[in-house]
Amino acid sequence: MSKPSSSSLLLLLLSATLVATICRADPDPVQDFCVAAAPGGHYNSSYSTTYPGFPCKPSSLVVSDDFFFAAHASGASTDNSNGAAVTPGNVEAFPGLNTLGLSINRVDLAPGGVNPLHTHPRSAELVHVEAGEMLVGFVSTEGRFYSKVVRAGESFVIPRGMMHFQYNVGAGAARAMTVFNSQLPGVVLAAQSLFGAEPEIPDAVLAKSFQVDADTIKLLKSKFRKG
Ligand code: GLV
Ligand code: MN
């Protein structure tokens, strides 16, 4: 058998590195912590993300409160058209998460409320229900719908990038904590991104894509476009 050439060995090494990289979520930290720094000590959206996160606050200025987050002690109002509220706990809200590769949201649903179809391009999601009962579901790349009614104390996992939702099927309010293996999972809201995009996606493209007429698309756009 002939010996592999150095270029094929290099190619093999590069492929192995690529596979290892795309199978991971956020990169591993390179120090104990790297609290996201910003003028005033809080995350500032004018900061751009660098690899593997936001710039670190000098450790001499880091305090216990940088590792503490209280915004999930109460939920936001669900008095809206979806009957739902998601309170994010990602690095933008909680600077201590920077470079740690995890984050957490609180999801509140009124009876009949739905956290509408969306995906997270950079993370899987673990849905842990704390109160009530929710139908939680996602669709795989094969077009298969997986779902389960999840009750208090139970969990359901959404693989990375899959379209998913939570729907309150109980009689009272429902609450879940959702945990991510990314400090900033990103969210693509299905209806919002298709019918509320700015500038708008041409009606003809949407009409053909959904096999409906342009009036139906206009109706949908009227619900999701601002102004
Ligand atoms: C729920 O799906 C969430 O993204 O928090
Ligand atoms: Mn989600």
Coordinates of C-alpha atoms and ligand atoms in Angstrom, one line a residue:
M1 CA 0.0 0.0 0.0
S2 CA 1.4 3.4 -0.9
K3 CA 2.1 6.0 1.9
P4 CA -0.3 8.9 2.1
S5 CA 1.2 12.1 0.7
S6 CA 1.8 15.0 3.1
S7 CA -1.0 17.0 1.2
S8 CA -3.6 14.3 1.8
L9 CA -2.6 14.1 5.5
L10 CA -3.0 17.9 5.7
L11 CA -6.4 17.6 4.1
L12 CA -7.4 14.9 6.5
L13 CA -6.3 17.0 9.5
L14 CA -8.2 20.1 8.1
S15 CA -11.4 18.0 7.6
A16 CA -11.1 16.6 11.2
T17 CA -10.7 20.1 12.6
L18 CA -13.7 21.4 10.6
V19 CA -15.9 18.5 11.8
A20 CA -14.8 19.2 15.4
T21 CA -15.5 22.9 15.0
I22 CA -19.0 22.6 13.5
C23 CA -20.1 20.0 16.0
R24 CA -19.4 22.3 18.9
A25 CA -21.6 25.3 19.9
D26 CA -19.8 28.3 21.2
P27 CA -16.0 28.0 21.5
D28 CA -14.4 27.0 24.7
P29 CA -13.3 29.9 27.0
V30 CA -9.6 30.6 27.3
Q31 CA -9.7 32.0 30.9
D32 CA -11.8 31.7 34.0
F33 CA -14.2 34.4 32.9
C34 CA -14.4 37.3 30.6
V35 CA -17.3 39.5 31.8
A36 CA -18.4 41.5 28.7
A37 CA -17.0 45.0 29.1
A38 CA -18.6 48.2 27.9
P39 CA -18.6 51.8 28.9
G40 CA -20.5 52.0 32.2
G41 CA -19.9 48.3 32.9
H42 CA -22.8 47.1 30.9
Y43 CA -23.1 45.5 27.5
N44 CA -23.5 48.1 24.8
S45 CA -25.0 47.1 21.5
S46 CA -22.4 49.3 19.7
Y47 CA -19.8 46.7 20.7
S48 CA -19.1 44.2 17.9
T49 CA -18.7 40.6 18.8
T50 CA -15.1 39.3 18.5
Y51 CA -14.0 35.7 18.6
P52 CA -14.8 34.1 21.1
G53 CA -17.2 36.8 22.5
F54 CA -17.2 40.4 23.6
P55 CA -14.1 42.2 24.9
C56 CA -13.4 41.4 28.6
K57 CA -13.9 43.9 31.4
P58 CA -10.5 44.2 33.3
S59 CA -10.7 41.5 36.1
S60 CA -9.8 44.1 38.7
L61 CA -13.2 45.7 38.0
V62 CA -15.2 42.4 38.0
V63 CA -17.7 42.1 40.9
S64 CA -20.0 39.4 42.1
D65 CA -23.0 41.2 40.5
D66 CA -21.5 40.5 37.1
F67 CA -22.3 36.8 37.7
F68 CA -25.8 37.5 38.9
F69 CA -29.0 37.9 36.9
A70 CA -32.4 38.7 38.5
A71 CA -34.5 39.5 35.5
H72 CA -36.1 36.1 35.5
A73 CA -37.6 36.4 39.0
S74 CA -40.8 37.7 37.4
G75 CA -42.2 37.3 33.9
A76 CA -43.0 40.0 31.3
S77 CA -46.6 40.7 30.4
T78 CA -48.3 38.1 28.1
D79 CA -51.0 40.6 27.2
N80 CA -50.2 40.7 23.4
S81 CA -51.5 39.0 20.3
N82 CA -49.5 35.8 20.9
G83 CA -50.3 35.6 24.6
A84 CA -46.6 35.0 25.2
A85 CA -43.5 36.7 26.6
V86 CA -39.9 35.7 26.3
T87 CA -37.5 37.3 28.7
P88 CA -34.0 36.8 27.3
G89 CA -31.0 36.0 29.5
N90 CA -28.3 36.0 26.9
V91 CA -24.9 37.8 27.0
E92 CA -26.5 41.1 25.9
A93 CA -28.6 41.1 29.2
F94 CA -26.2 39.2 31.4
P95 CA -22.5 40.1 30.7
G96 CA -21.1 37.4 33.0
L97 CA -22.1 34.8 30.3
N98 CA -19.5 36.1 27.9
T99 CA -17.4 33.3 26.5
L100 CA -19.1 30.7 28.6
G101 CA -21.2 29.2 25.8
L102 CA -24.6 29.2 27.6
S103 CA -27.6 31.3 28.2
I104 CA -31.2 31.1 29.5
N105 CA -34.6 32.6 28.7
R106 CA -37.8 32.7 30.6
V107 CA -41.0 31.9 28.6
D108 CA -44.4 32.9 29.9
L109 CA -47.6 31.8 28.1
A110 CA -51.1 32.9 28.9
P111 CA -53.8 30.1 28.5
G112 CA -53.9 29.4 24.7
G113 CA -50.7 31.5 24.2
V114 CA -48.0 30.5 21.8
N115 CA -44.3 31.3 21.5
P116 CA -44.5 31.4 17.7
L117 CA -42.4 29.3 15.3
H118 CA -38.8 30.3 15.3
T119 CA -35.2 28.9 15.0
H120 CA -31.9 29.5 16.8
P121 CA -29.1 29.4 14.2
R122 CA -26.3 29.0 16.8
S123 CA -27.8 26.8 19.5
A124 CA -29.8 23.8 20.7
E125 CA -32.5 24.6 23.3
L126 CA -33.5 22.7 26.4
V127 CA -37.1 23.5 27.4
H128 CA -37.7 22.9 31.1
V129 CA -41.3 23.5 32.1
E130 CA -41.8 25.0 35.6
A131 CA -45.5 25.5 35.6
G132 CA -48.5 24.5 33.6
E133 CA -48.4 22.3 30.4
M134 CA -47.2 23.2 27.0
L135 CA -47.1 21.4 23.6
V136 CA -43.5 21.8 22.6
G137 CA -42.5 20.8 19.1
F138 CA -40.0 21.1 16.3
V139 CA -39.7 20.0 12.6
S140 CA -36.6 18.1 11.5
T141 CA -34.7 18.6 8.2
E142 CA -36.6 15.5 6.9
G143 CA -39.9 17.4 7.5
R144 CA -40.8 15.2 10.5
F145 CA -42.8 16.9 13.3
Y146 CA -41.7 15.8 16.8
S147 CA -43.8 17.1 19.8
K148 CA -44.8 16.4 23.3
V149 CA -47.1 17.8 25.9
V150 CA -44.5 18.8 28.6
R151 CA -45.6 19.4 32.2
A152 CA -44.0 21.0 35.3
G153 CA -40.7 19.4 36.1
E154 CA -40.3 17.8 32.6
S155 CA -38.0 18.8 29.8
F156 CA -37.9 18.6 26.0
V157 CA -34.9 19.3 23.7
I158 CA -34.9 21.2 20.4
P159 CA -31.9 20.3 18.3
R160 CA -29.9 23.3 16.9
G161 CA -31.5 25.2 14.0
M162 CA -34.8 23.4 14.1
M163 CA -38.1 25.3 13.6
H164 CA -40.0 25.1 17.0
F165 CA -42.7 26.5 19.2
Q166 CA -44.3 26.2 22.7
Y167 CA -48.1 26.3 23.0
N168 CA -49.9 26.5 26.3
V169 CA -52.5 23.6 26.2
G170 CA -53.3 23.9 30.0
A171 CA -56.1 25.7 31.7
G172 CA -53.9 28.2 33.5
A173 CA -50.7 30.2 32.8
A174 CA -47.6 28.2 31.9
R175 CA -43.9 29.0 32.4
A176 CA -40.7 27.4 31.1
M177 CA -37.0 28.2 31.4
T178 CA -35.1 27.6 28.1
V179 CA -31.4 26.8 28.2
F180 CA -29.0 27.3 25.3
N181 CA -25.5 26.1 24.6
S182 CA -24.6 29.5 23.2
Q183 CA -24.2 32.9 24.9
L184 CA -26.1 34.5 22.0
P185 CA -28.2 31.8 20.2
G186 CA -29.8 34.3 17.8
V187 CA -33.5 34.0 16.8
V188 CA -35.2 33.9 13.4
L189 CA -39.0 34.4 13.9
A190 CA -40.6 32.5 10.9
A191 CA -43.6 34.8 10.2
Q192 CA -41.7 38.0 11.1
S193 CA -38.7 37.3 8.9
L194 CA -40.7 36.2 5.9
F195 CA -43.6 38.7 6.0
G196 CA -42.0 41.5 8.0
A197 CA -38.6 41.7 6.3
E198 CA -37.2 45.2 5.6
P199 CA -37.0 45.9 2.7
E200 CA -39.8 43.5 1.9
I201 CA -39.5 40.2 0.0
P202 CA -41.4 40.6 -3.3
D203 CA -45.0 39.4 -3.1
A204 CA -44.4 37.2 -6.2
V205 CA -41.6 35.3 -4.4
L206 CA -43.7 34.6 -1.3
A207 CA -46.8 33.8 -3.4
K208 CA -44.9 31.2 -5.4
S209 CA -43.1 29.9 -2.3
F210 CA -46.3 29.4 -0.4
Q211 CA -48.5 28.5 -3.5
V212 CA -51.1 31.2 -2.7
D213 CA -52.2 34.4 -4.4
A214 CA -50.6 37.8 -3.9
D215 CA -53.6 39.0 -1.9
T216 CA -53.0 36.4 0.8
I217 CA -49.4 37.6 0.9
K218 CA -50.5 41.2 1.3
L219 CA -52.8 40.2 4.1
L220 CA -49.9 38.4 5.9
K221 CA -47.5 41.3 5.3
S222 CA -50.1 43.7 6.8
K223 CA -49.8 41.8 10.1
F224 CA -46.0 41.7 10.3
R225 CA -44.7 44.8 8.5
K226 CA -44.1 47.9 10.6
G227 CA -45.8 51.1 9.4
Ligands
GLV1 C1 -38.1 29.4 23.4 O1 -38.3 28.7 22.4 C2 -37.0 30.3 23.5 O2 -36.4 30.5 22.5 O3 -36.7 30.8 24.6
MN2 MN -36.6 28.9 21.0

